[in-house]
XYZ file of C-alpha atoms in Angstrom:
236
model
C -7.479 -34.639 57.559
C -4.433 -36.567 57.089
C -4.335 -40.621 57.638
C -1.705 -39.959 60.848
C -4.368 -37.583 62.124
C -7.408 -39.605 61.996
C -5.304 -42.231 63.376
C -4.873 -39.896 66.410
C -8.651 -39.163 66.792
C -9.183 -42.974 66.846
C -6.723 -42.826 69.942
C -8.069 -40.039 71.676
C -11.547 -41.650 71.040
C -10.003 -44.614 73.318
C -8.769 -43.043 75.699
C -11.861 -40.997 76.243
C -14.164 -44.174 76.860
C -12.252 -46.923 78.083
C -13.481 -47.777 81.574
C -9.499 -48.797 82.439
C -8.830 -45.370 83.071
C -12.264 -43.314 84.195
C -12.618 -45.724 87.290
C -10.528 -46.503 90.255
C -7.631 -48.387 90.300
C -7.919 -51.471 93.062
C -5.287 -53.774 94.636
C -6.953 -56.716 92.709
C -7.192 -54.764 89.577
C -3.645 -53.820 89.799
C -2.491 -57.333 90.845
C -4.822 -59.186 87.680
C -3.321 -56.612 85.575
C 0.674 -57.725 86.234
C -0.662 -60.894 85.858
C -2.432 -60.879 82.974
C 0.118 -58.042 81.067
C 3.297 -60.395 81.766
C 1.445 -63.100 79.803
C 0.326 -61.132 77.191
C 3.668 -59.067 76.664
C 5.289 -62.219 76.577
C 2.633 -63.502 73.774
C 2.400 -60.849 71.172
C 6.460 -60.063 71.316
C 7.656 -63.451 71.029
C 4.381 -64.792 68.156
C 1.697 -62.065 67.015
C 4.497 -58.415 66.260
C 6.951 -61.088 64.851
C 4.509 -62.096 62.158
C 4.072 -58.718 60.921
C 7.879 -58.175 60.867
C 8.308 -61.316 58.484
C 5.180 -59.940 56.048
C 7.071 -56.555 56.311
C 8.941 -55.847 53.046
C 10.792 -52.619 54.293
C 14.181 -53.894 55.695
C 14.305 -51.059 58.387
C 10.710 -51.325 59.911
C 11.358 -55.173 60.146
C 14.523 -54.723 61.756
C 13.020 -51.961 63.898
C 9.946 -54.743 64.716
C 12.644 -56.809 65.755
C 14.326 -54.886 67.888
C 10.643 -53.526 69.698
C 10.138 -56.681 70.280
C 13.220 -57.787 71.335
C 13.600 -55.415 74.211
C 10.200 -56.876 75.199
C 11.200 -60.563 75.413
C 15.088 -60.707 75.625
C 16.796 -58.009 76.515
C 16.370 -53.785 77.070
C 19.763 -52.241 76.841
C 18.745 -49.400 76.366
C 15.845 -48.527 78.812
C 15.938 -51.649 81.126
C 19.177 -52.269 81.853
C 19.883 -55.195 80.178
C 16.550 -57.152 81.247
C 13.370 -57.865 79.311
C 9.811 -55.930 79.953
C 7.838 -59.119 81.304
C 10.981 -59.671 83.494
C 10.854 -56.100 85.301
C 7.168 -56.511 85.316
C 7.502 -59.728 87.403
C 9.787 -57.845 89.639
C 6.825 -55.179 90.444
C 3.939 -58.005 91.034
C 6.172 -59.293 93.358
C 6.157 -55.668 94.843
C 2.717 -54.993 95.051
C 2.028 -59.041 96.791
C 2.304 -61.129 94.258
C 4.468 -64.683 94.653
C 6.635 -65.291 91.473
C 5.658 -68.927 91.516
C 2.077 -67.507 91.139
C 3.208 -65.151 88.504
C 4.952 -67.678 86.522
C 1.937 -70.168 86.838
C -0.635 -67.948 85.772
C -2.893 -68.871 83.151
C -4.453 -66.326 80.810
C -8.312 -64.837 81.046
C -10.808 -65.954 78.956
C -11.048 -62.123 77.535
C -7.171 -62.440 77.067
C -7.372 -65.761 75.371
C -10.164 -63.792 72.998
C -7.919 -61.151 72.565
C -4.698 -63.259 71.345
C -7.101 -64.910 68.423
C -8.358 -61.467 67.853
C -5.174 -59.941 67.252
C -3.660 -63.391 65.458
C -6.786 -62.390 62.583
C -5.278 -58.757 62.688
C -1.467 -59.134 62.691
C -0.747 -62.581 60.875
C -3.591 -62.500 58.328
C -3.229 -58.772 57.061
C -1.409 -56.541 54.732
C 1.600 -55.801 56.988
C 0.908 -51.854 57.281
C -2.414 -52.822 58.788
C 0.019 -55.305 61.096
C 2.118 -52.409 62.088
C -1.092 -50.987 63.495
C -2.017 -53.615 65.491
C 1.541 -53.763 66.689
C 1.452 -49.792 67.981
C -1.708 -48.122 68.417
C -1.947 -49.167 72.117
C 1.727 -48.080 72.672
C 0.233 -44.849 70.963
C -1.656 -44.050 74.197
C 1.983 -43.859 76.131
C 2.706 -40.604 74.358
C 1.146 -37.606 75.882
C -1.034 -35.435 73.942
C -4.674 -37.931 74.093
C -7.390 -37.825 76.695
C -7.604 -35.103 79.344
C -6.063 -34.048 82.643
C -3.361 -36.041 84.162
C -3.934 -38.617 81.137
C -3.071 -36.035 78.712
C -0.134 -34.496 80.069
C 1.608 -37.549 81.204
C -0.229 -41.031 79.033
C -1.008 -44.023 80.427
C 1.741 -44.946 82.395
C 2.288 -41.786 83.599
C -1.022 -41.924 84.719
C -0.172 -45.097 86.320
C 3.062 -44.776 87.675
C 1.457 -42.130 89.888
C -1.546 -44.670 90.720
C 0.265 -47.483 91.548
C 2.648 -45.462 93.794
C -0.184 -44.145 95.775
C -1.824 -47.628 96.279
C 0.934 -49.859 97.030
C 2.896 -46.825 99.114
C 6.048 -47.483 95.997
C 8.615 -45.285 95.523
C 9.634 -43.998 91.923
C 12.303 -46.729 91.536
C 9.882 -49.204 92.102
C 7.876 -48.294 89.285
C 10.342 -48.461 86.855
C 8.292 -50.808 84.729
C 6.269 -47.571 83.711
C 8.703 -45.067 83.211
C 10.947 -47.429 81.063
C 7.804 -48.199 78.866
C 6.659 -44.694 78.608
C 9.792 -43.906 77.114
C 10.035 -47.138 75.113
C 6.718 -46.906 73.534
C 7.085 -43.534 72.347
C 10.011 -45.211 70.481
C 8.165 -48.305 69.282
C 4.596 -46.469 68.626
C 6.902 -44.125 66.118
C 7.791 -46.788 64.635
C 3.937 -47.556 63.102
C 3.005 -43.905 62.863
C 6.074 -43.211 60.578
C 5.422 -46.836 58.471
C 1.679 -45.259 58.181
C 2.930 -41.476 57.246
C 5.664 -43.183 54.918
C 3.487 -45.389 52.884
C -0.333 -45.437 53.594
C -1.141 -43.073 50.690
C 0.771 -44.537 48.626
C -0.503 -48.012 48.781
C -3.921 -46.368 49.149
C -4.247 -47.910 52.192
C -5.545 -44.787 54.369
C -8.934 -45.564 55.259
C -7.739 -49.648 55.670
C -4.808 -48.399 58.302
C -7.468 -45.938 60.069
C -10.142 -49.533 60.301
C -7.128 -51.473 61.479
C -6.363 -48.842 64.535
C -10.199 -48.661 65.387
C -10.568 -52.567 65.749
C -7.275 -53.019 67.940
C -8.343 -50.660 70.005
C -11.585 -52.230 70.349
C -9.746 -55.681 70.974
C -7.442 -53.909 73.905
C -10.495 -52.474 75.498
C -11.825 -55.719 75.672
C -8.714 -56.538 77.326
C -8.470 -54.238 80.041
C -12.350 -54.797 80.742
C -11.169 -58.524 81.282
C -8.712 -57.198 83.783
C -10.896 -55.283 85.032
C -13.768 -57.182 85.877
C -11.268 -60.491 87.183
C -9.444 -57.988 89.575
C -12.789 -57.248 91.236
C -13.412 -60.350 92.145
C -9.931 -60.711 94.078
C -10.757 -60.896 97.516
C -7.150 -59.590 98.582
């Protein structure tokens, strides 16, 4: 089996047990989630990807890094209209109840303070193909083709866009934050698959690049299970 495909069963293996997406979706899930996910896109775009981009060695895949996480932090010309991810993604907590004062005062879960010192061991302190990794295998699950169902045909924020429409009653230009992403992360999850494809074998890195997917994923689950269990306990 090829590195790129085990890297793909390590996905699908993700997908398939991740409580995130096998239970419902609540009002204060959904709310902790824009919350939590502004603060953390903010976090690993503007610190943990950009670390990997300066141990990257490949001109291109830095710049590309670069650019990924540009779009995130500064500006998406290309998908967002000129504004940054965490920016749009304010917009839609603000849509679903949210204040922005309370958006831009949040502070970040314990799990999601565990999970940035996670990923700073797995993106600053590792050979920068194993960085690449962390920086993609959770945009990964955007591209349809892991899980089953609706999940499979659509990924994750397909999946969501169509959740978050039926609990907050949005329309599709509401969600934008999803569709924009979906198509973004296919873009920027390429970007780590082809680095892996490109050079894994011959750095003989396959079996450290396959470890390196496994453990991020185990770091986002932890992640979304923070969400998870904080957004149960909003009352609202």
């Amino acid at each position: 089996m090829s590195v790129v495909a085990r890297m793909d069963k390590v996905v699908n293996e993700f997908v398939n047990r991740c409580r995130w997406w096998h239970e419902p979706l609540s009002k204060g899930r959904a709310r902790m989630f824009a919350l939590q996910h502004r603060l953390n896109t903010r976090q690993r775009n503007s610190v943990l990807k950009l670390r990997v981009a300066t141990n990257c060695p490949d001109w291109d895949t830095r710049m590309r890094i670069i650019e990924a996480c540009s779009e995130e932090v500064i500006a998406d010309h290309a998908h967002g209209g000129g504004r940054p991810h965490w920016k749009i993604l304010e917009d839609l907590g603000v849509r679903i109840g949210l204040k922005r004062s309370e958006m831009q005062k949040a502070s970040p879960l314990a799990s999601t303070q565990v999970c940035w010192a996670a990923w700073e061991g797995l993106m600053a302190n590792r050979h920068w193909l194993e960085g690449i990794v962390a920086n993609t295998c959770a945009e990964r699950v955007n591209v349809p083709g892991y899980g089953s169902g609706e999940f499979r045909k659509r990924g994750w924020f397909g999946l969501e866009r169509r959740r978050w429409g039926k609990l907050f009653g949005l329309d599709e230009d509401a969600l934008e934050f999803f569709e924009l992403h979906t198509e973004a992360d296919i873009e920027h999850s390429n970007t780590g698959w082809h680095a892996v494809q490109k050079y894994a074998r011959e750095l003989r890195m396959e079996d450290a690049v396959v470890a390196a997917c496994e453990r991020n994923l185990h770091v986002w689950e932890h992640y979304l299970n923070g969400i998870a269990q904080a957004g149960d306990g909003q009352r609202r």
